[in-house]
Amino acid sequence: DGEVGKFLRPGQDHLTGACGACIGALTAAECGKTPIPLDDEEADADYQMNYITREIGKHTEEIKNHPCGKMAGLAYTAFGLAQRRARAMLDLSLLNGGSLILLGGIQINMSDPLPDFFLPMCCRHYREGQQPVNLEHLLSPSNMFPDGDW
């Protein structure tokens, strides 16, 4: 229905939030409720949500001031967080001389009858002992659809 951050799910008659975890994290951050775990057990109780809320909280102003609106800013910020986490977890030694291509982007859910979309944001080739090779130039519409059929 054209509202970033909202989605009309099958069987429902009203728009709902597209990513409850991220929207909840932003709401908590805007209210100053960024988590400060009291101990290891509390930190582990909902590690993922604590992490998202804490990290989103660091970017609240830039999210609110994003030129495409707050929800678009939230999507781009959440992508950046996920990208950093994925890169931090890479252990190229496990590839035994092989390589890895990491493709990341933002999923854009559309209400029926429209198809969902994937907005590619990064593509890199990793190999142990070498610098990553940026393949983002391959993600342009002219490279993905050489006949212009997009």
CSV table of C-alpha atoms in Angstrom, one decimal, residues 9-73:
chain,number,residue,atom,x,y,z
A,9,ARG,CA,-0.7,-9.6,5.2
A,10,PRO,CA,-3.0,-12.1,3.6
A,11,GLY,CA,-6.2,-12.5,5.7
A,12,GLN,CA,-5.8,-9.1,7.4
A,13,ASP,CA,-7.8,-6.0,6.7
A,14,HIS,CA,-5.2,-3.5,8.0
A,15,LEU,CA,-1.6,-2.6,7.6
A,16,THR,CA,0.9,-4.0,10.2
A,17,GLY,CA,4.6,-3.4,10.9
A,18,ALA,CA,6.9,-5.1,8.4
A,19,CYS,CA,9.7,-5.9,10.8
A,20,GLY,CA,8.4,-6.0,14.4
A,21,ALA,CA,11.9,-6.5,15.9
A,22,CYS,CA,13.4,-3.5,14.2
A,23,ILE,CA,10.4,-1.2,14.7
A,24,GLY,CA,10.3,-2.3,18.4
A,25,ALA,CA,14.0,-1.6,18.8
A,26,LEU,CA,13.6,1.9,17.2
A,27,THR,CA,10.6,2.7,19.4
A,28,ALA,CA,12.5,1.6,22.5
A,29,ALA,CA,15.5,3.6,21.5
A,30,GLU,CA,13.4,6.7,20.8
A,31,CYS,CA,12.0,6.4,24.4
A,32,GLY,CA,15.5,6.0,25.8
A,33,LYS,CA,15.0,2.4,26.7
A,34,THR,CA,18.2,0.9,25.4
A,35,PRO,CA,19.0,-2.3,27.3
A,36,ILE,CA,21.7,-2.5,29.9
A,37,PRO,CA,21.8,-6.1,31.0
A,38,LEU,CA,22.3,-6.5,34.7
A,39,ASP,CA,24.1,-9.8,34.4
A,40,ASP,CA,25.0,-12.5,31.9
A,41,GLU,CA,21.8,-14.5,32.4
A,42,GLU,CA,19.7,-11.4,31.6
A,43,ALA,CA,21.9,-10.6,28.6
A,44,ASP,CA,21.5,-14.1,27.2
A,45,ALA,CA,17.7,-14.1,27.8
A,46,ASP,CA,17.0,-12.1,24.6
A,47,TYR,CA,20.5,-11.4,23.2
A,48,GLN,CA,19.3,-10.7,19.7
A,49,MET,CA,16.7,-8.1,20.7
A,50,ASN,CA,19.1,-6.5,23.2
A,51,TYR,CA,21.7,-6.2,20.5
A,52,ILE,CA,19.3,-4.8,17.9
A,53,THR,CA,17.9,-2.2,20.3
A,54,ARG,CA,21.3,-1.1,21.6
A,55,GLU,CA,22.7,-0.8,18.1
A,56,ILE,CA,19.7,0.9,16.6
A,57,GLY,CA,19.8,3.3,19.5
A,58,LYS,CA,23.2,4.5,18.4
A,59,HIS,CA,21.8,5.6,15.1
A,60,THR,CA,18.4,7.0,16.1
A,61,GLU,CA,19.1,10.6,14.9
A,62,GLU,CA,20.3,9.5,11.4
A,63,ILE,CA,17.4,7.1,11.1
A,64,LYS,CA,14.9,9.9,12.0
A,65,ASN,CA,16.6,12.3,9.5
A,66,HIS,CA,16.9,9.8,6.6
A,67,PRO,CA,16.0,11.6,3.3
A,68,CYS,CA,13.5,8.8,2.4
A,69,GLY,CA,11.9,8.8,5.8
A,70,LYS,CA,12.3,7.1,9.2
A,71,MET,CA,11.3,3.6,8.2
A,72,ALA,CA,13.6,3.6,5.1
A,73,GLY,CA,16.4,4.9,7.4
